[in-house]
mmCIF file of C-alpha atoms in Angstrom:
data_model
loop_
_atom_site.group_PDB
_atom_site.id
_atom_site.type_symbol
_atom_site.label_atom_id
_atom_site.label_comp_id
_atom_site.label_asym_id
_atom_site.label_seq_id
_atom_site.Cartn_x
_atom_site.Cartn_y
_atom_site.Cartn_z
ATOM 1 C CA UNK L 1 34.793 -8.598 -7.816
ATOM 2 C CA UNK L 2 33.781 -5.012 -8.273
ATOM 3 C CA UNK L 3 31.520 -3.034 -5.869
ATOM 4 C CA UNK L 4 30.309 0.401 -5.436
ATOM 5 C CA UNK L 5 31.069 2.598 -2.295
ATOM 6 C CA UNK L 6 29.210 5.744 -0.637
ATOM 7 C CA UNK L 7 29.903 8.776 1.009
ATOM 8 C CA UNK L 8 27.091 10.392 2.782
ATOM 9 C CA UNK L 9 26.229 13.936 2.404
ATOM 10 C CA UNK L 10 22.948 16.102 3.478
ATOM 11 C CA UNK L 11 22.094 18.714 1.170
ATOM 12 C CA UNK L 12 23.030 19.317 -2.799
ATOM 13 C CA UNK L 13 23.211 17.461 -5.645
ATOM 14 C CA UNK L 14 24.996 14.302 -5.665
ATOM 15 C CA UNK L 15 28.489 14.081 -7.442
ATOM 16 C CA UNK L 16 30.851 11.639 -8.692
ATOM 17 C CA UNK L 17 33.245 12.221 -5.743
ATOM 18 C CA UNK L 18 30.329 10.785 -3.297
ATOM 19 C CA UNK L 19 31.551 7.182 -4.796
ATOM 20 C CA UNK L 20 33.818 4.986 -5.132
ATOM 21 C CA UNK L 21 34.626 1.545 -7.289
ATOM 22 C CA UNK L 22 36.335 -0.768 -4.909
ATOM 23 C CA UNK L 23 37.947 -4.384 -6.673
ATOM 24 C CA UNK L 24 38.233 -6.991 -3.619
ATOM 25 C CA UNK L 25 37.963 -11.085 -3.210
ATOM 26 C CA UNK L 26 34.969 -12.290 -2.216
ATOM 27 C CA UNK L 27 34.821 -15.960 -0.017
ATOM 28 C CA UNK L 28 36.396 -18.764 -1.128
ATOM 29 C CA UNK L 29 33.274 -21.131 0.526
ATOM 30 C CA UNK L 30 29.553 -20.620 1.490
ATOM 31 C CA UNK L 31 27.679 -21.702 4.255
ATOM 32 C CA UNK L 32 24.519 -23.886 4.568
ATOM 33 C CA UNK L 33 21.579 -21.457 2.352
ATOM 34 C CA UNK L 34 23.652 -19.209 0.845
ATOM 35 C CA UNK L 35 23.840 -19.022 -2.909
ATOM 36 C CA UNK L 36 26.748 -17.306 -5.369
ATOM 37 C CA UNK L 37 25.111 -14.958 -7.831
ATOM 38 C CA UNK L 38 26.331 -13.171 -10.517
ATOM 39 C CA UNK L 39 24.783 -9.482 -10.924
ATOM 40 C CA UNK L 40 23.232 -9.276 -14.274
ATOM 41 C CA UNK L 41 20.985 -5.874 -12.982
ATOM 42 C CA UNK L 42 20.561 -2.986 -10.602
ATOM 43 C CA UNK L 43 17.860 -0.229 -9.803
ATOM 44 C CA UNK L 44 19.481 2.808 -9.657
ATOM 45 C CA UNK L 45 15.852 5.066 -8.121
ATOM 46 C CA UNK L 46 15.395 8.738 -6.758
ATOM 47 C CA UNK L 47 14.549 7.619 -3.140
ATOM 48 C CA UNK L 48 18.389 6.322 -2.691
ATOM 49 C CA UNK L 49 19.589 9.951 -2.631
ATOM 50 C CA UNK L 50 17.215 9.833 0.932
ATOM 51 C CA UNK L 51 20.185 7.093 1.746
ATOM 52 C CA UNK L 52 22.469 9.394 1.437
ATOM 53 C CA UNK L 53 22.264 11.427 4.666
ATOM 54 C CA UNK L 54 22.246 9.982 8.289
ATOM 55 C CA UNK L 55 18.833 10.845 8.793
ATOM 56 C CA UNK L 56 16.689 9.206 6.067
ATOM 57 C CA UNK L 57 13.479 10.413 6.945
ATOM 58 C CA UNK L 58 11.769 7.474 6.941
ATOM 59 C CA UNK L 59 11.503 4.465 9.245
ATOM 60 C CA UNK L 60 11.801 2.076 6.054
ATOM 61 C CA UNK L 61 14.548 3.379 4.777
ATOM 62 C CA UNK L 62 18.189 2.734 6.223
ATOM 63 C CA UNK L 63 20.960 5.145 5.315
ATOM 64 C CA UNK L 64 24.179 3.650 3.628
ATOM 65 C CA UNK L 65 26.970 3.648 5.523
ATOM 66 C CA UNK L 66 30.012 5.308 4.981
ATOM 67 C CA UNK L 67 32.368 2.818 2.968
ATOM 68 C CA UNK L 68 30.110 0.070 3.452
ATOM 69 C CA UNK L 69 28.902 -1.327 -0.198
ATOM 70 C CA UNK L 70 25.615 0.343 -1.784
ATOM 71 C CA UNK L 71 22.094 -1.854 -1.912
ATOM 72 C CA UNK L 72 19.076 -1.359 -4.075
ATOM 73 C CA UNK L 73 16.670 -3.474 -6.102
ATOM 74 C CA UNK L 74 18.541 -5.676 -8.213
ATOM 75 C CA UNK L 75 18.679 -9.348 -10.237
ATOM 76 C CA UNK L 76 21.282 -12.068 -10.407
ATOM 77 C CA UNK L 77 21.718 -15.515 -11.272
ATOM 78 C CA UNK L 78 22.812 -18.041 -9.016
ATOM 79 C CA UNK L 79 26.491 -19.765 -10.184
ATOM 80 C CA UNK L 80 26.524 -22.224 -7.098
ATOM 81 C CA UNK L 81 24.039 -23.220 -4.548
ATOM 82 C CA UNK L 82 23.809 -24.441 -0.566
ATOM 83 C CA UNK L 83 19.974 -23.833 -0.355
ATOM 84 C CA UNK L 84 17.409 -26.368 -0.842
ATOM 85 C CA UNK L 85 14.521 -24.683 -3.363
ATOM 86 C CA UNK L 86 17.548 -22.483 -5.448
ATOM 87 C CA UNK L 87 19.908 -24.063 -8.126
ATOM 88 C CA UNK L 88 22.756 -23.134 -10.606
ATOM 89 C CA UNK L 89 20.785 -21.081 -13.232
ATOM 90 C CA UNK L 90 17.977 -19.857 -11.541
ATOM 91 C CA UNK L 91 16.847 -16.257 -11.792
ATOM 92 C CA UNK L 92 16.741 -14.044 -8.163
ATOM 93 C CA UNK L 93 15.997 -10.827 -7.227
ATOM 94 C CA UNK L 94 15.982 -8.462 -3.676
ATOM 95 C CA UNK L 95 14.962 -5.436 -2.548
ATOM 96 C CA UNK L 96 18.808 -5.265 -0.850
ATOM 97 C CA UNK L 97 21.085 -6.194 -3.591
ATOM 98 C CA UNK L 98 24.516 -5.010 -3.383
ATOM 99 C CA UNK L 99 26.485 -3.272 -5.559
ATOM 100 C CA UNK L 100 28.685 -5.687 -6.811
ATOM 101 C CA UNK L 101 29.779 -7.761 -9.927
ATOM 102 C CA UNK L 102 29.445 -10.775 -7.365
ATOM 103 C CA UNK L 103 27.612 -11.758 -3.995
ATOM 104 C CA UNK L 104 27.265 -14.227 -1.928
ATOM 105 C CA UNK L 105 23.888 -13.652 -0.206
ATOM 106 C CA UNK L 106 21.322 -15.563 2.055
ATOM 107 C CA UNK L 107 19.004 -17.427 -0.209
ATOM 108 C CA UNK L 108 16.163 -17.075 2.153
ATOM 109 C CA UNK L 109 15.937 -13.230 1.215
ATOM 110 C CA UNK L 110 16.163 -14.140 -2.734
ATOM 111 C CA UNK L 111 12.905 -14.635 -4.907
ATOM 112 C CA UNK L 112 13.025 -16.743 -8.055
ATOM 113 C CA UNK L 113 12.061 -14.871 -10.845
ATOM 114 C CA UNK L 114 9.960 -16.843 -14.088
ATOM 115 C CA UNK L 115 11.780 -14.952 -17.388
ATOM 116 C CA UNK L 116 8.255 -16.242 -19.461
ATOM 117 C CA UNK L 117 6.188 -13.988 -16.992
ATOM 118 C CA UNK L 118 7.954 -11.381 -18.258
ATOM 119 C CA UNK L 119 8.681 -12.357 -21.926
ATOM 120 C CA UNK L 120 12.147 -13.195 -21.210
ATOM 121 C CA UNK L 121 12.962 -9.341 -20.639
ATOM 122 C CA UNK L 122 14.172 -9.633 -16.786
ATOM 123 C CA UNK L 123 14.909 -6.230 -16.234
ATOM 124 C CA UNK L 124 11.081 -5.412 -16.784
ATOM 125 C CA UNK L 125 11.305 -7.312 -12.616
ATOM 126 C CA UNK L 126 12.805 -4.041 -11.708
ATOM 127 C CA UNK L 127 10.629 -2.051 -13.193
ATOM 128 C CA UNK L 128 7.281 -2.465 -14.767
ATOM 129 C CA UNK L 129 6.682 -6.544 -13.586
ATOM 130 C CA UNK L 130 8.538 -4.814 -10.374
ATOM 131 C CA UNK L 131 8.199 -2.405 -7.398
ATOM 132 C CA UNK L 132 8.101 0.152 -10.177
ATOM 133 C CA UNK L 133 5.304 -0.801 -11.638
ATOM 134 C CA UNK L 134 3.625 -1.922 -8.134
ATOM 135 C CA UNK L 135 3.763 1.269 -6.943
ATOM 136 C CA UNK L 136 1.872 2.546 -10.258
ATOM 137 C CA UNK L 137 -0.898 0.039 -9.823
ATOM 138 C CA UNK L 138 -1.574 -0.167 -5.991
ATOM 139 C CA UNK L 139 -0.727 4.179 -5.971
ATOM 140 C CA UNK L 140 -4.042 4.244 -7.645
ATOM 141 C CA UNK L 141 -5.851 1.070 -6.420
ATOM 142 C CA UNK L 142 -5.385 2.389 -2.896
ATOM 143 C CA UNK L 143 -5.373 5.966 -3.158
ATOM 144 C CA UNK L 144 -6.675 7.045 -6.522
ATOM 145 C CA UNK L 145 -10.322 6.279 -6.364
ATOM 146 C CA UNK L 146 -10.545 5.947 -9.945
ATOM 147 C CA UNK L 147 -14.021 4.094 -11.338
ATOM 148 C CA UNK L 148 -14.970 3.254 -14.887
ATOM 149 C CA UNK L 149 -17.281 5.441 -16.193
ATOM 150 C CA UNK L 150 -16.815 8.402 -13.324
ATOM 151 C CA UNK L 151 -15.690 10.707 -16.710
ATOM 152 C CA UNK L 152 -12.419 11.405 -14.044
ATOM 153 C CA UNK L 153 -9.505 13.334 -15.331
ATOM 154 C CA UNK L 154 -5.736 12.454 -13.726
ATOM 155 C CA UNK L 155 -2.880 13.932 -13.969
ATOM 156 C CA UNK L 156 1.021 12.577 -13.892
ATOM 157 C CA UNK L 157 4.416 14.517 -12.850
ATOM 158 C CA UNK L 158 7.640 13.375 -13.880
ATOM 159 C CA UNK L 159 4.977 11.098 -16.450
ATOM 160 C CA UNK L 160 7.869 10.121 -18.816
ATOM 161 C CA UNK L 161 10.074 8.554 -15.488
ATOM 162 C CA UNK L 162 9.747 4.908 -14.956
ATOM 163 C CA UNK L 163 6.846 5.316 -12.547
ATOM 164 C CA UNK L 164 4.662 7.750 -14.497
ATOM 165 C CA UNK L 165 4.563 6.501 -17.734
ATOM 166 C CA UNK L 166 2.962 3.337 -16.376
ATOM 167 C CA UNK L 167 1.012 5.222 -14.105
ATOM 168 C CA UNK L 168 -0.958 7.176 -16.775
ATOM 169 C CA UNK L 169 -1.235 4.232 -18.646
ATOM 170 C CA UNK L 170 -2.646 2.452 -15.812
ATOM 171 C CA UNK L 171 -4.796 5.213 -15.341
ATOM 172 C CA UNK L 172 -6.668 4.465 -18.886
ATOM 173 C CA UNK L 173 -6.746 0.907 -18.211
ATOM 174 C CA UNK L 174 -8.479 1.519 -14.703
ATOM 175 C CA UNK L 175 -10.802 3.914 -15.965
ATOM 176 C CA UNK L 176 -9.939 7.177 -16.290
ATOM 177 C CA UNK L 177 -11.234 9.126 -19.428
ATOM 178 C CA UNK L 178 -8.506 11.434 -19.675
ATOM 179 C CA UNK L 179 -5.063 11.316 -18.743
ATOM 180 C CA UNK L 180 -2.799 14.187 -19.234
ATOM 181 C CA UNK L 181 0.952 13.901 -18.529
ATOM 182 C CA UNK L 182 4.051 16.409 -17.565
ATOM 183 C CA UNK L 183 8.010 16.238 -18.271
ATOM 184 C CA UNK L 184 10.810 17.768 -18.924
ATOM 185 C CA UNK L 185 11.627 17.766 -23.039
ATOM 186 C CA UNK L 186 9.579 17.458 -26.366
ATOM 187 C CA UNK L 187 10.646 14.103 -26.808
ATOM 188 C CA UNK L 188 9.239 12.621 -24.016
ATOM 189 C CA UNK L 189 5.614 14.764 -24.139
ATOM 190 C CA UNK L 190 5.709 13.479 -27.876
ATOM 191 C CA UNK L 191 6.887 9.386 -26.627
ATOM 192 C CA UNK L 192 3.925 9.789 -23.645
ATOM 193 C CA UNK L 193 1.070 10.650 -26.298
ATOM 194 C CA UNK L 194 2.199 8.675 -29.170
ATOM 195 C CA UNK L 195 3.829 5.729 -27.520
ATOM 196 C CA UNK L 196 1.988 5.425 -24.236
ATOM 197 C CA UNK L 197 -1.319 6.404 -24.619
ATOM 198 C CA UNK L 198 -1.226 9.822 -22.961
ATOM 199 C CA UNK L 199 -4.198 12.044 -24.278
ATOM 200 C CA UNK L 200 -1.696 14.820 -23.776
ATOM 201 C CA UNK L 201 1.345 16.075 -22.261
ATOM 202 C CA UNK L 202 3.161 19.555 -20.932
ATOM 203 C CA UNK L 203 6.454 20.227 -21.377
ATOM 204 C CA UNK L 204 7.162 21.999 -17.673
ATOM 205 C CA UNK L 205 9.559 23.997 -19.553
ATOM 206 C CA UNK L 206 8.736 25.598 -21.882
ATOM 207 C CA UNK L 207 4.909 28.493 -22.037
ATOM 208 C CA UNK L 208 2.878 28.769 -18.551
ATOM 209 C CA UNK L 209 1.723 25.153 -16.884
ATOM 210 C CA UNK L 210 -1.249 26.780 -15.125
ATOM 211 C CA UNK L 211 -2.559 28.023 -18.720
ATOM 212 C CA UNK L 212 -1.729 24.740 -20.783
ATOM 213 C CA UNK L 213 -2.799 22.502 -17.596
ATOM 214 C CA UNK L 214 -6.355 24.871 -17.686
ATOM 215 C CA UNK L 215 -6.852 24.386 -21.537
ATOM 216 C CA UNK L 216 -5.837 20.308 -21.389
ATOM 217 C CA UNK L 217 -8.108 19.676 -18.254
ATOM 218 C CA UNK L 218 -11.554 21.952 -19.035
ATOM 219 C CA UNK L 219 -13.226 19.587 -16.328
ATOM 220 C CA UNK L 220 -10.261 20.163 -13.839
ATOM 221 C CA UNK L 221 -8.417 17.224 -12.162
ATOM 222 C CA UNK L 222 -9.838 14.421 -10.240
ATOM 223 C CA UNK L 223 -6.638 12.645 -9.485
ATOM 224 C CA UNK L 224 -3.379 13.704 -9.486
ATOM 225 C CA UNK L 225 -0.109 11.311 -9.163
ATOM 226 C CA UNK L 226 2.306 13.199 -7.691
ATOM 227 C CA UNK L 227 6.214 11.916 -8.429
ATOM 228 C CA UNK L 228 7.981 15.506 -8.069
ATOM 229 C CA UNK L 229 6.769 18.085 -5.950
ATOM 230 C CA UNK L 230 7.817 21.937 -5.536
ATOM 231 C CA UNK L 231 5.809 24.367 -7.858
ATOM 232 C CA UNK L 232 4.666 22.241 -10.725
ATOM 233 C CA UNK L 233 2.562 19.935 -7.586
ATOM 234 C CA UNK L 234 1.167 23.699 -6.160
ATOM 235 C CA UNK L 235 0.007 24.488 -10.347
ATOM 236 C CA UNK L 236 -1.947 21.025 -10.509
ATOM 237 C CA UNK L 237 -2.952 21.280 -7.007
ATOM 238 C CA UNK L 238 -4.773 25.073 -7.450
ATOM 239 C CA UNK L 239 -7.059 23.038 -10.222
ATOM 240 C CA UNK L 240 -7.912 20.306 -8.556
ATOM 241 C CA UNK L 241 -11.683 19.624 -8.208
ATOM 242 C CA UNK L 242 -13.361 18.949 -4.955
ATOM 243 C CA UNK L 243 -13.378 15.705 -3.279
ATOM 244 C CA UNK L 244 -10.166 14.722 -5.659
ATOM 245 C CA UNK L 245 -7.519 12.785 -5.032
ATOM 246 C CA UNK L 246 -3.415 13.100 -4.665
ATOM 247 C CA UNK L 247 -1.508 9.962 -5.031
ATOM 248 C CA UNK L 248 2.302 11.316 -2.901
ATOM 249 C CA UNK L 249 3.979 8.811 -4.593
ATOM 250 C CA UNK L 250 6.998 10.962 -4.547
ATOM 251 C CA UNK L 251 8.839 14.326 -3.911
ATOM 252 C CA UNK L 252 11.696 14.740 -6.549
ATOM 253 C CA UNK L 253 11.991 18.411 -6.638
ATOM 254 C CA UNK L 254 12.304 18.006 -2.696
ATOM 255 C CA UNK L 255 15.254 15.417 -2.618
ATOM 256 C CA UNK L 256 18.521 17.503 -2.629
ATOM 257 C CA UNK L 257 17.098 19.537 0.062
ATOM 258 C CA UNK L 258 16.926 18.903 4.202
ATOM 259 C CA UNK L 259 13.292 19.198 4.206
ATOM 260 C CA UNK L 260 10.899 16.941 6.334
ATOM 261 C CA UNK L 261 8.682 14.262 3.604
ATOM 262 C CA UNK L 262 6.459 14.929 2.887
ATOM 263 C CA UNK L 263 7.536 18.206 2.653
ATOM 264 C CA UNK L 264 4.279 20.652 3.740
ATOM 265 C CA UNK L 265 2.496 22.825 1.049
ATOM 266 C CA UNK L 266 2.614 26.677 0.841
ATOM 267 C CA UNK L 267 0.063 28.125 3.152
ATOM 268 C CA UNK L 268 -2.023 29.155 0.091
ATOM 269 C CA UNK L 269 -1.830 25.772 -1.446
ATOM 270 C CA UNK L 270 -3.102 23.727 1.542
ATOM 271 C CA UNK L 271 -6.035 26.182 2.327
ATOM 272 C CA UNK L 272 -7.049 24.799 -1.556
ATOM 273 C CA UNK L 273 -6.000 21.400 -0.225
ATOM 274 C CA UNK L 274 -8.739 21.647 3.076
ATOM 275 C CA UNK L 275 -11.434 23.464 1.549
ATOM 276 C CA UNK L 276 -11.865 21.409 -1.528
ATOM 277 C CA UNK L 277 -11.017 18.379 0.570
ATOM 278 C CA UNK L 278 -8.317 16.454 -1.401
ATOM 279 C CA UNK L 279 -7.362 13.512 -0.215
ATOM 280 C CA UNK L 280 -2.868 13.966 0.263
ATOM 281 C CA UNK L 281 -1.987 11.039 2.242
ATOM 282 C CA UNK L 282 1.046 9.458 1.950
ATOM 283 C CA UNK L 283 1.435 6.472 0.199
ATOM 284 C CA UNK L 284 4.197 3.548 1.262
ATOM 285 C CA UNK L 285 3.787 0.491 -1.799
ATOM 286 C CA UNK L 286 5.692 -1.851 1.186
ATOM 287 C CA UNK L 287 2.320 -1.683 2.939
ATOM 288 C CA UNK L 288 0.396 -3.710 0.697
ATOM 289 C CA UNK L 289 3.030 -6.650 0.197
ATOM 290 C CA UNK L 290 -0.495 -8.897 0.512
ATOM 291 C CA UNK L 291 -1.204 -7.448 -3.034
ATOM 292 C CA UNK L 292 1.784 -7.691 -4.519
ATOM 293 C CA UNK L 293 1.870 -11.228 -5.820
ATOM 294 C CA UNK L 294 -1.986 -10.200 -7.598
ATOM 295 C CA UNK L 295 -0.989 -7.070 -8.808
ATOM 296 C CA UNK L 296 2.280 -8.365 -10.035
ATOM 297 C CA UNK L 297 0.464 -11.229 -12.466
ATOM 298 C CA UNK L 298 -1.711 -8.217 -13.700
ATOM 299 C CA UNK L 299 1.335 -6.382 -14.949
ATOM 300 C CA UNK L 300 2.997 -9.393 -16.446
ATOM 301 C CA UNK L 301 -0.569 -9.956 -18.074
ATOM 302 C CA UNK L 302 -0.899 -5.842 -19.723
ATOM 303 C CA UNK L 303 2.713 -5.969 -20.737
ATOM 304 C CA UNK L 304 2.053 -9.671 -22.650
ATOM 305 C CA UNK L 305 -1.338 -8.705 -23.823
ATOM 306 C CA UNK L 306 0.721 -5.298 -25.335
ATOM 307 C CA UNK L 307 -1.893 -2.785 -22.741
ATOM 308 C CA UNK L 308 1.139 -1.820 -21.029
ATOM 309 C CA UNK L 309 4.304 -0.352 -22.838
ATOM 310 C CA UNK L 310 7.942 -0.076 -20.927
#
């Protein structure tokens, strides 16, 4: 058995030297409702560098200890069984999988997973058929106030990143006329507009965001999902219309840095923020769990129907 180690830190960028790969023995025998599985995948997301320091800052979010094995979202399949509704062969996932090769874990805290949901492709249970794509789909349920026919305009940061691609196209198929995406390369403007639907895209990199975001959105922007942050959140924010909408689904730009979450706006960007009275609250997917079995059959049923791409 292999597993994966951490080493806390604070501020900077993580490096290789923060890990480790351990190879130990796991149990020879399992109690009553535990199950063996065998890792097949694992969620590697921006919030776990906020598990990296001692101080998380958030309630929901423990820190990994030093030495002690990593956890994230992951999915396995059990090799032996001691609990009554899981057998040899069946397909489980958790928000608190370790990084391992092999577990034994409480079978209580395990879902079963149904491969046909998903086409057979389980992975998409970590991502789009997953908390990924939850987050997409209740982010603007619950805070985008999007309505068909309302002629709104949204924006996406970090729109090519597992989150924003399926939150612009999610977008569309809620009701937004236009939906205008940002990243990092080329490639990934060019795979948003001709691949996932994106009426356009910026890359952040290259020519003046505030111009290109001006000339893209003529009507300005109704709702913006927000995955990053720092100055490319203040460019959108400065053109947002009144009464419009930010979706903090997360900081990126903010992550490497002891900041509090979510980190406050320049002055000049929340006196925009107040006097055009846009909605910034933050957003927390684990607080609509009673949605999530819903939501998740409606992104099994865009990704079969083809409406949502991965």
């Amino acid at each position: 058995l292999f597993d994966f180690k951490i080493i806390l830190g604070k501020n900077g960028v993580p490096v290789a030297e923060n890990f480790r790969l351990e190879q130990s023995t796991i149990a020879d025998t399992m109690q009553a409702g535990q199950v063996r599985v065998r890792t097949l995948y694992l969620s590697v997301d921006p919030y776990m560098r906020c598990r990296m320091n001692e101080d998380t800052g958030s309630d929901y979010l423990l820190p990994w200890q030093l030495s002690e094995v990593a956890d994230g979202g992951g999915i396995g399949v059990v090799e032996e069984s001691k609990h009554g509704n899981l057998a040899k062969g069946d397909f489980v996932t958790s928000f608190s999988w370790p990084w391992q090769t092999v577990a034994i874990l409480d079978g209580s805290l395990l879902q079963k997973l149904v491969p046909q949901l998903v086409n057979g492709r389980l992975s998409y249970f970590l991502g789009a058929a997953g908390i990924t794509g939850l987050t997409a789909l209740l982010g603007i349920k619950e805070k985008g106030h999007v309505s068909v026919g309302a002629n709104q305009t949204m924006v996406v940061s970090g729109a090519a990143g597992a989150c924003g691609s399926l939150a612009g196209q999610i977008g569309h198929l809620e009701g937004c006329s236009r939906v205008v995406g940002i990243a990092g390369t080329d490639e990934k403007c060019s795979i948003l507009v001709q691949e996932m639907g994106f009426d356009a895209a910026i890359n952040y990199k290259k020519g003046n965001v505030a111009e290109q975001l001006r000339e893209l959105c003529p009507g300005g922007v109704d709702v913006y999902f927000d995955n990053v942050g720092g100055d490319i959140s203040d460019t959108v924010i400065s053109q947002m219309n009144q009464n419009s909408h930010i979706i903090l689904c997360g900081q990126i730009s903010q992550y490497n840095k002891d900041v509090p979450y979510p980190p406050p706006l320049p002055p000049d960007i929340e006196k925009i923020q107040k006097e055009r009275n846009i909605t910034r609250e933050r957003f927390l997917v684990l607080n609509y769990m009673d949605k999530q079995e819903a939501s998740m059959l409606q992104l099994c049923q865009w990704i079969q129907e083809g409406k949502l791409k991965v």
